[in-house]
């Protein structure tokens, strides 16, 4: 039996029940609602990537930089999130992040060149990093039902946002590629008002976080292993998300429908299926198996016909949903570092892959052909599974030791950054 079943959020969440997850304070719902919109921003541009390329007379590689700039800044911003929130508090950090997203999402819609749009997306990434990383800590700290219900609620927001982002992009982008950016700015402004109204200031931590604390946290073998595996996985994830729309070459409506279905599977498997699989088979077996299935899926995506590519794109949402849930729990529970610090270090590593995949996938296509980027993505998913297998002993040992501590210190460790 996997030791994660003793202390993992998913294992406990199976018995939490929907009622426990739904009965939350207004502050939690306000933060979760804004989180949905924040995650919508990730997949928002998917259906309109070809339209942006046409509207700004840009190449596939240039448009892919919309993801690269966004996630590269997000990765470095992870080192800032704890530093900022431990000094100005969780509520002000959330509001600062939301304000930056409102400004840069709005500016993105005014872009006249792809260079401007890439730059504005970088500013958007900074705001999103400040908001998203702090939102998880706020939800865990304020939610009723403990960390189990909180993590599932956060994963629900992630899944719903990833599903609705492409849909919103398609609906607004059919008229103009600029409208989805303006729409996001409006929605995030509403989120700003909701958090201002319903979220009280969070307790200040006893010790301020330094910029290097997340890097030091990665000195822990279990956390470093989880981050390394997630790095390889994220390369596969964002090859699907950022490169596949060009391969499918569909209208915004059709592409939006494909990625909406993808996002629905992601949400269902993240919140409903993953906890049940973990309870039965153990987290590490589920993670390794899901990564192998994802590798097989992207291979078929790359070498099958158009129909196979559509089906495999949608089906990849199932594996991605399972992986997201398990990786989140590993990052929060595998080390002795405070949860926000551990999460920042973990995200610092994995978001570099999210920045790399959108850049390298089109380059690899230019150097070879359209199939090879998916071969590379399959290999990185397999590499993520290999890390889990090779480092299984350390991951299991660390989780077993730390489960009791996290079970009794949830309310303290969340803000001990």
Coordinates of C-alpha atoms in Angstrom, one line a residue, residues 34-413:
X34 CA -11.1 34.3 -9.2
X35 CA -8.9 31.3 -9.5
X36 CA -11.2 29.9 -12.2
X37 CA -10.7 33.0 -14.2
X38 CA -6.9 33.0 -13.6
X39 CA -6.7 29.4 -15.0
X40 CA -8.9 30.4 -17.9
X41 CA -6.1 32.7 -18.9
X42 CA -3.8 29.8 -19.6
X43 CA -5.9 28.1 -22.2
X44 CA -7.7 31.3 -23.4
X45 CA -5.4 31.8 -26.4
X46 CA -5.6 28.1 -27.6
X47 CA -8.5 28.4 -30.1
X48 CA -7.2 31.8 -31.4
X49 CA -3.5 31.0 -31.9
X50 CA -4.0 30.7 -35.7
X51 CA -6.1 33.9 -35.7
X52 CA -3.5 35.8 -33.8
X53 CA -0.8 34.6 -36.2
X54 CA -2.9 35.7 -39.1
X55 CA -3.9 39.0 -37.6
X56 CA -0.4 40.0 -36.5
X57 CA 1.3 38.5 -39.6
X58 CA 3.4 36.2 -37.3
X59 CA 4.8 32.7 -37.6
X60 CA 3.9 29.7 -35.5
X61 CA 7.1 30.0 -33.5
X62 CA 6.5 33.7 -32.8
X63 CA 2.9 33.1 -31.6
X64 CA 4.1 30.2 -29.4
X65 CA 6.2 32.8 -27.5
X66 CA 2.8 33.9 -25.9
X67 CA 3.1 30.8 -23.7
X68 CA 6.9 30.9 -23.4
X69 CA 7.0 34.5 -22.1
X70 CA 4.0 33.9 -19.8
X71 CA 5.5 30.8 -18.1
X72 CA 9.1 32.0 -18.0
X73 CA 8.1 35.0 -16.0
X74 CA 5.7 32.8 -14.0
X75 CA 8.7 30.5 -13.1
X76 CA 10.9 33.3 -11.8
X77 CA 7.9 35.0 -10.1
X78 CA 7.5 31.9 -7.9
X79 CA 10.6 33.0 -6.0
X80 CA 8.9 36.3 -5.3
X81 CA 5.5 35.1 -4.2
X82 CA 6.5 34.0 -0.7
X83 CA 8.8 37.0 -0.4
X84 CA 5.9 39.4 -1.2
X85 CA 3.1 37.6 0.7
X86 CA 5.1 37.3 3.9
X87 CA 5.6 41.0 3.9
X88 CA 2.3 42.5 2.7
X89 CA -0.1 39.6 3.5
X90 CA -2.1 37.1 1.5
X91 CA -5.0 39.4 0.7
X92 CA -2.9 42.2 -0.6
X93 CA -0.8 39.8 -2.7
X94 CA -3.9 38.4 -4.3
X95 CA -5.2 41.9 -5.1
X96 CA -1.8 42.9 -6.5
X97 CA -1.7 39.8 -8.7
X98 CA -5.3 40.5 -9.9
X99 CA -4.6 44.1 -10.7
X100 CA -1.5 43.2 -12.8
X101 CA -3.6 40.6 -14.8
X102 CA -6.4 43.2 -15.4
X103 CA -3.9 45.7 -16.7
X104 CA -1.8 43.4 -18.9
X105 CA -4.7 41.3 -20.2
X106 CA -6.3 44.6 -21.3
X107 CA -3.1 45.8 -22.9
X108 CA -2.8 42.5 -24.7
X109 CA -6.0 43.2 -26.6
X110 CA -4.5 46.5 -27.8
X111 CA -1.3 44.9 -29.3
X112 CA -0.3 45.9 -32.8
X113 CA 2.7 43.5 -33.1
X114 CA 3.4 40.0 -31.8
X115 CA 6.3 41.5 -29.8
X116 CA 4.0 43.8 -27.9
X117 CA 1.6 40.9 -27.2
X118 CA 4.5 38.6 -26.0
X119 CA 5.6 41.4 -23.6
X120 CA 2.2 42.0 -22.2
X121 CA 1.7 38.3 -21.7
X122 CA 4.9 38.3 -19.6
X123 CA 3.4 41.0 -17.3
X124 CA 0.2 38.9 -17.2
X125 CA 2.3 35.9 -16.1
X126 CA 3.8 37.9 -13.2
X127 CA 0.3 38.8 -12.0
X128 CA -1.0 35.3 -12.4
X129 CA 2.0 33.8 -10.5
X130 CA 1.4 36.2 -7.5
X131 CA -2.3 35.3 -7.5
X132 CA -2.4 31.6 -8.2
X133 CA 0.4 30.6 -5.7
X134 CA -1.2 32.7 -3.0
X135 CA -4.7 31.5 -3.8
X136 CA -3.9 27.9 -2.9
X137 CA -2.5 28.9 0.5
X138 CA -5.5 31.2 1.2
X139 CA -8.0 28.5 0.2
X140 CA -6.2 25.8 2.3
X141 CA -6.1 28.2 5.2
X142 CA -9.7 29.4 5.1
X143 CA -11.6 26.4 3.8
X144 CA -13.9 24.3 6.0
X145 CA -13.1 20.6 6.0
X146 CA -9.3 20.8 6.1
X147 CA -6.7 20.5 3.4
X148 CA -8.5 17.6 1.7
X149 CA -11.5 19.6 0.8
X150 CA -9.4 22.7 0.0
X151 CA -7.1 21.0 -2.5
X152 CA -10.1 19.4 -4.3
X153 CA -11.8 22.8 -4.4
X154 CA -8.6 24.3 -5.8
X155 CA -8.3 21.5 -8.4
X156 CA -11.9 22.0 -9.3
X157 CA -11.2 25.7 -10.0
X158 CA -8.2 24.7 -12.1
X159 CA -10.2 22.1 -14.1
X160 CA -13.1 24.5 -14.6
X161 CA -10.8 27.3 -15.7
X162 CA -8.9 25.1 -18.1
X163 CA -12.2 23.9 -19.6
X164 CA -13.8 27.4 -19.9
X165 CA -10.7 29.2 -21.1
X166 CA -10.7 27.7 -24.6
X167 CA -14.5 28.1 -24.8
X168 CA -14.4 31.8 -23.9
X169 CA -11.5 32.2 -26.3
X170 CA -13.5 30.6 -29.1
X171 CA -16.8 32.5 -28.4
X172 CA -15.1 35.9 -28.2
X173 CA -12.3 35.2 -30.6
X174 CA -14.6 34.3 -33.5
X175 CA -15.4 38.0 -33.8
X176 CA -11.8 39.2 -33.1
X177 CA -8.7 37.7 -31.5
X178 CA -8.6 40.8 -29.3
X179 CA -11.9 40.3 -27.5
X180 CA -10.8 37.3 -25.3
X181 CA -8.1 39.4 -23.7
X182 CA -10.6 42.2 -23.0
X183 CA -13.1 39.7 -21.6
X184 CA -10.4 38.2 -19.3
X185 CA -9.6 41.7 -18.0
X186 CA -13.3 42.4 -17.1
X187 CA -13.7 39.0 -15.4
X188 CA -10.5 39.5 -13.3
X189 CA -11.7 43.0 -12.4
X190 CA -14.9 41.3 -11.0
X191 CA -12.7 38.9 -9.1
X192 CA -10.7 41.8 -7.7
X193 CA -14.0 43.3 -6.4
X194 CA -15.1 40.0 -4.9
X195 CA -11.9 39.5 -3.0
X196 CA -11.9 43.1 -1.8
X197 CA -15.4 42.6 -0.4
X198 CA -15.3 39.0 1.0
X199 CA -11.7 38.2 2.0
X200 CA -10.3 39.5 5.2
X201 CA -6.6 40.0 5.7
X202 CA -4.7 36.7 6.4
X203 CA -2.5 36.2 9.4
X204 CA 1.1 37.4 8.9
X205 CA 3.7 34.6 9.1
X206 CA 6.0 34.5 12.1
X207 CA 9.1 34.6 9.8
X208 CA 9.5 36.4 6.5
X209 CA 10.4 34.3 3.4
X210 CA 13.6 35.1 1.6
X211 CA 14.0 34.9 -2.2
X212 CA 16.2 31.8 -1.8
X213 CA 14.0 29.8 0.6
X214 CA 12.2 28.0 -2.3
X215 CA 15.6 27.1 -3.8
X216 CA 16.8 25.8 -0.4
X217 CA 13.6 23.7 -0.1
X218 CA 14.6 21.9 -3.3
X219 CA 17.5 20.5 -1.3
X220 CA 15.1 18.0 0.1
X221 CA 15.3 14.8 -1.9
X222 CA 11.6 14.1 -2.1
X223 CA 10.6 17.6 -3.2
X224 CA 13.4 17.7 -5.7
X225 CA 12.3 14.4 -7.2
X226 CA 8.7 15.5 -7.4
X227 CA 9.8 18.7 -9.1
X228 CA 12.1 16.9 -11.6
X229 CA 9.3 14.5 -12.5
X230 CA 6.8 17.3 -12.9
X231 CA 9.3 19.2 -15.1
X232 CA 9.3 16.4 -17.7
X233 CA 5.5 16.0 -17.4
X234 CA 4.9 19.7 -17.9
X235 CA 6.9 19.6 -21.1
X236 CA 4.4 17.0 -22.4
X237 CA 1.4 18.9 -21.0
X238 CA 2.3 22.1 -22.8
X239 CA 3.2 20.5 -26.0
X240 CA -0.4 19.4 -26.1
X241 CA -1.8 22.7 -25.0
X242 CA 0.4 25.1 -27.1
X243 CA 1.4 23.2 -30.2
X244 CA -1.6 20.9 -30.9
X245 CA -3.9 23.9 -32.0
X246 CA -1.6 24.5 -35.0
X247 CA -1.6 20.8 -35.9
X248 CA -5.4 20.6 -35.7
X249 CA -5.7 23.8 -37.7
X250 CA -9.4 24.2 -36.9
X251 CA -11.7 27.3 -36.7
X252 CA -11.8 29.0 -33.3
X253 CA -15.2 27.4 -32.5
X254 CA -14.1 23.8 -33.4
X255 CA -10.8 24.2 -31.6
X256 CA -12.6 25.7 -28.6
X257 CA -14.9 22.7 -28.5
X258 CA -12.0 20.3 -28.6
X259 CA -10.2 22.0 -25.7
X260 CA -13.4 22.4 -23.8
X261 CA -14.0 18.7 -23.9
X262 CA -10.3 18.2 -23.0
X263 CA -10.8 20.6 -20.0
X264 CA -14.0 18.8 -18.8
X265 CA -12.1 15.5 -18.7
X266 CA -9.2 17.2 -16.9
X267 CA -11.6 18.5 -14.3
X268 CA -13.5 15.2 -13.8
X269 CA -10.4 13.1 -13.6
X270 CA -8.7 15.6 -11.3
X271 CA -11.5 15.9 -8.8
X272 CA -13.5 12.7 -9.0
X273 CA -11.4 9.9 -10.5
X274 CA -7.9 10.6 -9.2
X275 CA -8.8 10.3 -5.5
X276 CA -10.5 7.0 -6.1
X277 CA -7.6 5.6 -8.0
X278 CA -5.2 6.8 -5.3
X279 CA -7.2 5.2 -2.6
X280 CA -7.2 1.8 -4.5
X281 CA -3.7 1.7 -6.0
X282 CA -1.6 4.3 -4.2
X283 CA -0.5 7.7 -5.5
X284 CA 2.9 6.7 -7.0
X285 CA 1.5 3.8 -9.0
X286 CA -1.3 6.0 -10.2
X287 CA 1.1 8.7 -11.2
X288 CA 3.5 6.4 -13.0
X289 CA 0.7 4.6 -14.9
X290 CA -0.9 7.9 -15.9
X291 CA 2.3 9.2 -17.3
X292 CA 2.9 6.1 -19.3
X293 CA -0.7 6.4 -20.7
X294 CA -0.1 10.0 -21.5
X295 CA 3.1 9.1 -23.4
X296 CA 1.2 6.6 -25.5
X297 CA -1.6 9.1 -26.1
X298 CA 0.7 11.8 -27.5
X299 CA 2.4 9.3 -29.8
X300 CA -0.9 8.4 -31.4
X301 CA -1.8 12.1 -31.5
X302 CA 1.3 12.8 -33.5
X303 CA 1.1 9.9 -35.9
X304 CA -2.6 9.3 -36.3
X305 CA -4.9 11.1 -38.7
X306 CA -6.9 14.2 -38.0
X307 CA -9.7 12.4 -36.2
X308 CA -7.2 10.5 -34.1
X309 CA -5.4 13.7 -33.2
X310 CA -8.8 15.3 -32.1
X311 CA -9.7 12.2 -30.0
X312 CA -6.2 11.9 -28.4
X313 CA -6.1 15.6 -27.6
X314 CA -9.4 15.3 -25.7
X315 CA -8.3 12.0 -24.0
X316 CA -5.1 13.5 -22.8
X317 CA -7.2 15.6 -20.4
X318 CA -7.9 12.5 -18.4
X319 CA -4.2 11.8 -17.7
X320 CA -3.4 15.4 -17.2
X321 CA -6.2 15.7 -14.6
X322 CA -4.9 12.7 -12.6
X323 CA -1.3 14.0 -12.8
X324 CA -2.2 17.5 -11.7
X325 CA -3.9 16.2 -8.5
X326 CA -1.1 13.8 -7.5
X327 CA 1.7 16.3 -8.2
X328 CA 0.0 19.0 -6.2
X329 CA -0.2 16.7 -3.2
X330 CA 3.4 15.5 -3.6
X331 CA 4.6 19.1 -3.7
X332 CA 2.6 20.1 -0.6
X333 CA 3.2 17.0 1.5
X334 CA 6.5 15.4 0.6
X335 CA 9.0 17.7 2.4
X336 CA 9.4 19.3 5.7
X337 CA 9.3 22.8 4.2
X338 CA 6.3 25.1 4.9
X339 CA 3.7 24.4 2.2
X340 CA 4.0 27.8 0.4
X341 CA 7.8 27.6 0.3
X342 CA 7.7 24.0 -1.0
X343 CA 5.1 24.9 -3.6
X344 CA 7.1 27.9 -4.8
X345 CA 10.3 25.7 -5.2
X346 CA 8.3 23.0 -7.0
X347 CA 6.6 25.5 -9.3
X348 CA 9.8 27.3 -10.0
X349 CA 11.2 24.1 -11.6
X350 CA 8.2 22.8 -13.4
X351 CA 7.1 26.1 -15.1
X352 CA 10.4 26.2 -16.9
X353 CA 9.2 23.2 -18.9
X354 CA 5.9 25.0 -19.6
X355 CA 8.0 27.8 -21.0
X356 CA 10.3 25.5 -23.0
X357 CA 7.7 23.3 -24.7
X358 CA 5.9 26.1 -26.7
X359 CA 9.2 27.3 -27.9
X360 CA 10.9 24.0 -28.8
X361 CA 7.9 22.2 -30.3
X362 CA 7.7 24.5 -33.4
X363 CA 11.5 24.6 -33.7
X364 CA 11.6 20.8 -33.7
X365 CA 8.9 20.7 -36.4
X366 CA 11.0 23.1 -38.5
X367 CA 14.1 20.9 -38.1
X368 CA 12.4 17.6 -38.7
X369 CA 8.7 17.2 -39.3
X370 CA 5.3 17.6 -37.5
X371 CA 5.5 14.1 -35.9
X372 CA 8.8 14.5 -34.0
X373 CA 7.6 17.1 -31.4
X374 CA 5.1 14.5 -30.2
X375 CA 7.8 11.9 -30.0
X376 CA 9.8 14.2 -27.8
X377 CA 6.7 14.8 -25.7
X378 CA 6.1 11.1 -25.3
X379 CA 9.7 10.7 -24.2
X380 CA 9.5 13.4 -21.6
X381 CA 6.3 11.9 -20.1
X382 CA 8.1 8.5 -19.9
X383 CA 11.1 10.3 -18.3
X384 CA 8.7 11.7 -15.6
X385 CA 7.4 8.2 -14.9
X386 CA 11.0 6.9 -14.7
X387 CA 11.9 9.5 -12.1
X388 CA 8.9 8.3 -10.0
X389 CA 10.1 4.7 -10.3
X390 CA 13.8 5.4 -9.5
X391 CA 13.0 7.8 -6.6
X392 CA 10.0 5.9 -5.3
X393 CA 11.8 4.8 -2.1
X394 CA 12.7 8.4 -1.1
X395 CA 9.2 9.7 -2.0
X396 CA 7.4 7.0 0.0
X397 CA 9.7 7.3 3.0
X398 CA 9.4 11.1 3.2
X399 CA 5.6 11.0 2.8
X400 CA 5.2 8.4 5.5
X401 CA 7.3 10.5 8.0
X402 CA 5.6 13.8 7.2
X403 CA 1.9 12.7 6.9
X404 CA 1.2 13.0 10.7
X405 CA 2.9 16.4 10.8
X406 CA 0.8 17.8 8.0
X407 CA -2.3 16.3 9.4
X408 CA -1.9 18.2 12.6
X409 CA -0.3 21.4 11.4
X410 CA -2.4 22.3 8.3
X411 CA -3.6 25.6 9.7
X412 CA -0.1 26.6 10.8
X413 CA 2.1 25.5 7.9

